[in-house]
Short mmCIF file of C-alpha atoms in Angstrom, two decimals:
data_model
loop_
_atom_site.label_atom_id
_atom_site.label_comp_id
_atom_site.label_asym_id
_atom_site.label_seq_id
_atom_site.Cartn_x
_atom_site.Cartn_y
_atom_site.Cartn_z
CA UNK A 1 0.11 0.15 -0.14
CA UNK A 2 3.08 2.57 1.14
CA UNK A 3 3.85 2.30 -2.83
CA UNK A 4 1.38 3.78 -3.88
CA UNK A 5 -1.16 5.80 -1.10
CA UNK A 6 0.78 9.76 -0.49
CA UNK A 7 -0.41 10.85 3.14
CA UNK A 8 -0.53 14.14 4.68
CA UNK A 9 -0.45 14.92 8.11
CA UNK A 10 -2.05 18.03 8.64
CA UNK A 11 -1.56 18.19 12.69
CA UNK A 12 1.44 17.17 14.18
CA UNK A 13 4.16 19.33 16.18
CA UNK A 14 7.44 18.01 14.46
CA UNK A 15 9.66 20.51 16.90
CA UNK A 16 9.33 17.91 19.83
CA UNK A 17 9.82 14.74 17.56
CA UNK A 18 13.03 13.27 16.44
CA UNK A 19 14.96 12.53 13.15
CA UNK A 20 14.15 9.33 13.30
CA UNK A 21 10.36 9.96 13.19
CA UNK A 22 10.79 11.80 10.36
CA UNK A 23 12.43 9.17 8.71
CA UNK A 24 9.38 6.51 9.84
CA UNK A 25 7.38 8.87 8.01
CA UNK A 26 8.55 9.31 5.29
CA UNK A 27 9.44 5.21 4.84
CA UNK A 28 5.46 4.97 5.92
CA UNK A 29 4.56 7.45 2.92
CA UNK A 30 4.22 11.23 4.58
CA UNK A 31 5.04 12.88 2.11
CA UNK A 32 3.70 16.60 3.74
CA UNK A 33 3.02 17.53 6.78
CA UNK A 34 1.38 20.71 8.64
CA UNK A 35 2.77 21.80 11.79
CA UNK A 36 0.02 23.99 13.78
CA UNK A 37 1.61 26.44 16.81
CA UNK A 38 0.69 25.52 20.50
CA UNK A 39 1.89 25.64 23.32
CA UNK A 40 5.06 23.85 24.90
CA UNK A 41 3.83 21.69 27.88
CA UNK A 42 5.00 24.56 29.96
CA UNK A 43 3.90 27.85 29.91
CA UNK A 44 5.95 30.81 28.23
CA UNK A 45 7.42 33.76 29.81
CA UNK A 46 8.51 36.49 27.27
CA UNK A 47 7.04 37.10 23.57
CA UNK A 48 10.35 36.91 22.54
CA UNK A 49 9.79 33.12 23.11
CA UNK A 50 6.90 32.87 21.20
CA UNK A 51 9.34 34.96 18.47
CA UNK A 52 12.17 32.03 18.76
CA UNK A 53 9.43 29.52 18.25
CA UNK A 54 7.57 31.06 15.43
CA UNK A 55 10.98 31.75 13.67
CA UNK A 56 11.23 28.00 13.85
CA UNK A 57 8.26 26.36 12.34
CA UNK A 58 8.84 29.08 9.46
CA UNK A 59 13.22 28.29 9.38
CA UNK A 60 14.93 25.83 11.06
CA UNK A 61 11.76 23.01 10.90
CA UNK A 62 10.92 23.51 7.84
CA UNK A 63 14.79 22.41 6.52
CA UNK A 64 14.46 19.67 8.84
CA UNK A 65 12.12 17.80 7.55
CA UNK A 66 13.64 18.73 3.76
CA UNK A 67 16.17 16.61 5.20
CA UNK A 68 14.38 13.59 5.28
CA UNK A 69 12.03 14.08 2.26
CA UNK A 70 8.79 15.29 3.76
CA UNK A 71 7.07 19.40 2.88
CA UNK A 72 6.44 20.91 5.93
CA UNK A 73 3.86 23.35 6.68
CA UNK A 74 2.70 25.55 9.33
CA UNK A 75 0.03 27.32 10.62
CA UNK A 76 0.28 30.24 13.31
CA UNK A 77 -1.36 31.60 16.16
CA UNK A 78 -1.77 32.12 19.88
CA UNK A 79 -3.31 28.61 21.98
CA UNK A 80 -6.20 29.35 23.83
CA UNK A 81 -4.44 27.81 26.86
CA UNK A 82 -1.62 31.08 26.79
CA UNK A 83 -4.27 33.32 25.80
CA UNK A 84 -5.24 33.61 29.86
CA UNK A 85 -1.88 35.23 30.30
CA UNK A 86 -3.55 38.53 28.40
CA UNK A 87 -0.56 40.76 29.50
CA UNK A 88 1.43 38.61 27.54
CA UNK A 89 -1.01 37.92 24.95
CA UNK A 90 -1.54 41.19 23.52
CA UNK A 91 2.55 41.30 22.47
CA UNK A 92 2.01 37.77 20.86
CA UNK A 93 -1.55 39.09 18.89
CA UNK A 94 1.24 41.78 17.74
CA UNK A 95 4.04 39.36 16.29
CA UNK A 96 1.58 37.30 14.43
CA UNK A 97 1.26 40.10 11.71
CA UNK A 98 5.19 39.42 10.91
CA UNK A 99 4.79 35.75 10.09
CA UNK A 100 1.00 35.08 8.72
CA UNK A 101 2.73 36.02 5.45
CA UNK A 102 5.32 33.55 5.31
CA UNK A 103 6.01 30.67 2.46
CA UNK A 104 5.50 28.07 4.52
CA UNK A 105 2.41 29.12 6.73
CA UNK A 106 -1.02 28.41 5.63
CA UNK A 107 -3.55 29.23 8.34
CA UNK A 108 -3.70 30.51 11.67
CA UNK A 109 -4.36 28.11 14.60
CA UNK A 110 -4.34 26.31 16.22
CA UNK A 111 -6.59 28.70 17.67
CA UNK A 112 -9.74 28.18 19.97
CA UNK A 113 -11.07 27.47 23.21
CA UNK A 114 -9.21 25.35 26.29
CA UNK A 115 -11.68 26.47 29.43
CA UNK A 116 -13.46 28.45 27.44
CA UNK A 117 -12.60 31.72 30.05
CA UNK A 118 -13.48 35.41 28.66
CA UNK A 119 -9.28 36.02 27.48
CA UNK A 120 -9.46 33.01 25.38
CA UNK A 121 -12.82 34.27 23.96
CA UNK A 122 -11.39 37.55 23.89
CA UNK A 123 -8.26 36.46 21.66
CA UNK A 124 -10.29 33.48 19.67
CA UNK A 125 -12.46 36.44 18.12
CA UNK A 126 -8.89 38.49 17.66
CA UNK A 127 -7.17 36.35 15.09
CA UNK A 128 -11.05 35.43 13.72
CA UNK A 129 -10.74 38.71 12.99
CA UNK A 130 -7.44 38.87 11.37
CA UNK A 131 -7.90 35.36 9.63
CA UNK A 132 -11.16 37.73 7.48
CA UNK A 133 -9.29 40.56 7.07
CA UNK A 134 -6.06 38.66 5.83
CA UNK A 135 -8.64 35.72 3.59
CA UNK A 136 -7.25 33.16 5.39
CA UNK A 137 -8.10 29.87 6.68
CA UNK A 138 -8.52 28.96 10.07
CA UNK A 139 -7.73 26.17 12.22
CA UNK A 140 -9.43 25.50 15.52
CA UNK A 141 -8.57 23.71 18.59
CA UNK A 142 -11.87 22.59 20.25
CA UNK A 143 -11.30 21.92 23.81
CA UNK A 144 -11.10 18.32 25.58
CA UNK A 145 -13.42 19.23 28.21
CA UNK A 146 -16.86 19.84 27.71
CA UNK A 147 -15.97 19.16 23.89
CA UNK A 148 -19.64 18.91 22.49
CA UNK A 149 -20.96 22.02 23.57
CA UNK A 150 -17.46 23.89 22.61
CA UNK A 151 -16.86 22.77 19.71
CA UNK A 152 -20.52 24.10 18.79
CA UNK A 153 -19.77 27.56 20.50
CA UNK A 154 -16.59 27.54 18.07
CA UNK A 155 -18.02 27.50 15.35
CA UNK A 156 -20.88 30.08 16.47
CA UNK A 157 -18.47 32.22 16.77
CA UNK A 158 -16.89 32.02 12.93
CA UNK A 159 -19.74 32.61 11.67
CA UNK A 160 -20.45 35.35 13.95
CA UNK A 161 -17.52 37.05 12.44
CA UNK A 162 -18.33 36.31 8.97
CA UNK A 163 -15.78 33.15 8.01
CA UNK A 164 -16.78 30.97 5.51
CA UNK A 165 -17.08 27.58 6.83
CA UNK A 166 -15.85 25.60 4.05
CA UNK A 167 -12.22 27.82 4.67
CA UNK A 168 -12.48 26.63 8.87
CA UNK A 169 -10.77 23.35 9.91
CA UNK A 170 -12.35 22.00 13.28
CA UNK A 171 -10.01 19.48 15.14
CA UNK A 172 -10.32 17.17 17.88
CA UNK A 173 -13.76 15.82 16.59
CA UNK A 174 -15.67 12.34 17.58
CA UNK A 175 -18.21 10.83 17.19
CA UNK A 176 -20.42 13.13 19.02
CA UNK A 177 -19.31 16.48 16.98
CA UNK A 178 -18.57 15.01 13.62
CA UNK A 179 -22.66 15.19 12.60
CA UNK A 180 -22.67 18.78 13.92
CA UNK A 181 -19.51 19.66 12.20
CA UNK A 182 -20.74 18.67 9.09
CA UNK A 183 -23.36 19.69 9.04
CA UNK A 184 -22.86 23.41 9.05
CA UNK A 185 -20.31 22.71 6.64
CA UNK A 186 -16.98 23.47 8.39
CA UNK A 187 -14.49 20.48 8.15
CA UNK A 188 -13.95 18.24 10.63
CA UNK A 189 -10.71 16.52 11.47
CA UNK A 190 -9.81 13.96 13.97
CA UNK A 191 -7.18 13.09 15.81
CA UNK A 192 -6.04 9.28 16.58
CA UNK A 193 -4.50 9.29 19.68
CA UNK A 194 -3.13 5.68 21.43
CA UNK A 195 -5.24 6.01 24.79
CA UNK A 196 -7.52 9.20 24.47
CA UNK A 197 -9.31 11.54 22.03
CA UNK A 198 -10.19 9.19 19.29
CA UNK A 199 -8.60 5.58 18.27
CA UNK A 200 -8.07 3.83 14.98
CA UNK A 201 -11.12 1.65 14.90
CA UNK A 202 -12.83 4.14 16.10
CA UNK A 203 -12.03 6.61 13.08
CA UNK A 204 -12.46 4.08 10.54
CA UNK A 205 -15.94 3.19 11.99
CA UNK A 206 -16.63 7.15 11.39
CA UNK A 207 -15.69 6.27 8.19
CA UNK A 208 -18.25 3.76 7.44
CA UNK A 209 -20.75 5.48 8.77
CA UNK A 210 -20.57 9.55 7.86
CA UNK A 211 -17.69 9.07 4.58
CA UNK A 212 -14.95 10.53 4.13
CA UNK A 213 -16.62 14.11 2.45
CA UNK A 214 -14.82 17.01 5.08
CA UNK A 215 -13.50 14.56 7.34
CA UNK A 216 -9.78 15.09 7.66
CA UNK A 217 -7.47 12.40 9.81
CA UNK A 218 -4.32 13.61 11.27
CA UNK A 219 -1.62 12.59 14.70
CA UNK A 220 -1.55 15.52 16.77
CA UNK A 221 1.82 14.12 17.57
CA UNK A 222 4.15 16.15 20.32
CA UNK A 223 5.79 15.82 22.97
CA UNK A 224 4.07 13.69 25.08
CA UNK A 225 2.57 9.68 24.14
CA UNK A 226 1.63 9.99 20.85
CA UNK A 227 2.46 8.56 17.45
CA UNK A 228 3.84 10.09 14.54
CA UNK A 229 2.98 7.34 12.16
CA UNK A 230 -1.21 7.31 13.44
CA UNK A 231 -2.68 8.82 9.72
CA UNK A 232 -0.96 6.03 7.64
CA UNK A 233 -1.66 3.18 10.41
CA UNK A 234 -5.72 4.60 10.67
CA UNK A 235 -5.11 4.38 6.18
CA UNK A 236 -4.10 0.63 6.54
CA UNK A 237 -6.56 -0.25 9.23
CA UNK A 238 -9.42 1.19 6.80
CA UNK A 239 -8.14 -1.01 3.89
CA UNK A 240 -8.33 -4.43 5.82
CA UNK A 241 -11.32 -3.12 6.86
CA UNK A 242 -12.86 -2.81 3.44
CA UNK A 243 -13.41 0.95 3.16
CA UNK A 244 -13.41 2.12 -0.42
CA UNK A 245 -9.65 3.34 -1.48
CA UNK A 246 -11.02 7.15 -2.78
CA UNK A 247 -12.24 7.34 0.76
CA UNK A 248 -8.63 6.63 1.93
CA UNK A 249 -6.94 9.26 0.00
CA UNK A 250 -9.60 11.87 0.88
CA UNK A 251 -9.06 11.66 4.43
CA UNK A 252 -5.94 10.78 4.59
CA UNK A 253 -4.81 13.20 1.58
CA UNK A 254 -6.99 14.60 -0.41
CA UNK A 255 -8.88 16.49 2.01
CA UNK A 256 -6.13 18.33 3.60
CA UNK A 257 -4.52 19.59 0.51
CA UNK A 258 -7.83 21.20 -0.26
CA UNK A 259 -8.50 22.37 3.27
CA UNK A 260 -5.86 23.77 3.99
CA UNK A 261 -4.03 24.55 0.10
CA UNK A 262 -6.58 27.74 -0.59
CA UNK A 263 -3.90 30.64 -0.11
CA UNK A 264 -1.93 28.33 -3.42
CA UNK A 265 1.33 27.74 -1.04
CA UNK A 266 0.64 24.22 -0.60
CA UNK A 267 1.23 22.59 -4.04
CA UNK A 268 1.49 18.98 -4.47
CA UNK A 269 4.18 19.69 -7.20
CA UNK A 270 6.38 20.42 -4.17
CA UNK A 271 6.78 16.17 -3.12
CA UNK A 272 5.74 15.10 -6.46
CA UNK A 273 8.18 16.75 -8.32
CA UNK A 274 10.80 16.49 -5.61
CA UNK A 275 14.18 15.55 -6.57
CA UNK A 276 15.05 13.80 -3.26
CA UNK A 277 17.00 14.21 -0.45
CA UNK A 278 20.33 16.49 -0.22
CA UNK A 279 21.73 16.42 3.70
CA UNK A 280 24.92 18.22 2.22
CA UNK A 281 23.10 21.47 2.61
CA UNK A 282 22.94 23.14 6.17
CA UNK A 283 20.38 25.80 7.85
CA UNK A 284 22.50 28.72 9.25
CA UNK A 285 25.70 26.75 9.07
CA UNK A 286 23.51 23.97 10.79
CA UNK A 287 23.51 20.10 9.30
CA UNK A 288 20.98 17.34 10.81
CA UNK A 289 23.85 15.34 10.73
CA UNK A 290 26.32 14.32 13.71
CA UNK A 291 29.21 12.89 11.93
CA UNK A 292 27.19 10.40 9.36
CA UNK A 293 27.53 10.28 5.51
CA UNK A 294 25.38 12.47 4.01
CA UNK A 295 22.72 11.00 2.65
CA UNK A 296 21.98 12.81 -1.13
CA UNK A 297 19.33 11.28 -3.45
CA UNK A 298 20.41 11.52 -7.41
CA UNK A 299 18.25 11.27 -10.66
CA UNK A 300 21.12 9.62 -12.19
CA UNK A 301 20.65 6.00 -13.61
CA UNK A 302 24.53 5.15 -14.34
#
């Protein structure tokens, strides 16, 4: 299967992952990823920490991914959890326009609600207005607690601010929320986690019940217990479970491309016409290698 199916993981935090993960992902057929900006497990205390992080998402990390044959894109935004530090949040929101036009930024995200506080609501709305002004796609994080009402509230706020549902990805869905999201015309993304959120057996059942229209599968792999191969593993399980091949392509590749590719930055030619890996390249004089011989793909046949 991996010889013919390609995958996009549209939600994975590679900053927290290793080069072994990149190698395994490429071997499994993942050709492109989207890395949403998020919180790092410990609250940041300075705006400079955000600036360096955003700079890494548009600089070092795309280079690191390229060294393993994967095209890297990202979304930039103030995450909901850190929106509760209002003094810092104001500075971070002011910083966003410096990054939203970078060449690998495909959306504003992941933004939304965590505990659904007043401060989270304020900065969610501010960033939705920014997205509307810039005609950008939005990636919405839905809360882990009080999931259903938080998901519906997220969509209602997007509509209140005049966003087109077809330009908004509602993430971290489950069986309780999917119908509401699809009925309102938003993209419904599902995170496959080993023990929480959504298992891949449940994801197969969702595809069998709802089909693949407007549905996207991602791993959201990060610094916690998670699986960077969740997308190809779920696709494999779908295939073994009798899911139509086109449904797999839609939910594990094409829908992510359609949802996040609206600004034209995410173009399949970037990976379909990729000439391969050249690990002799450097980024600001830095290499991903530690004394190994650089891998250099070549199109020479002799």
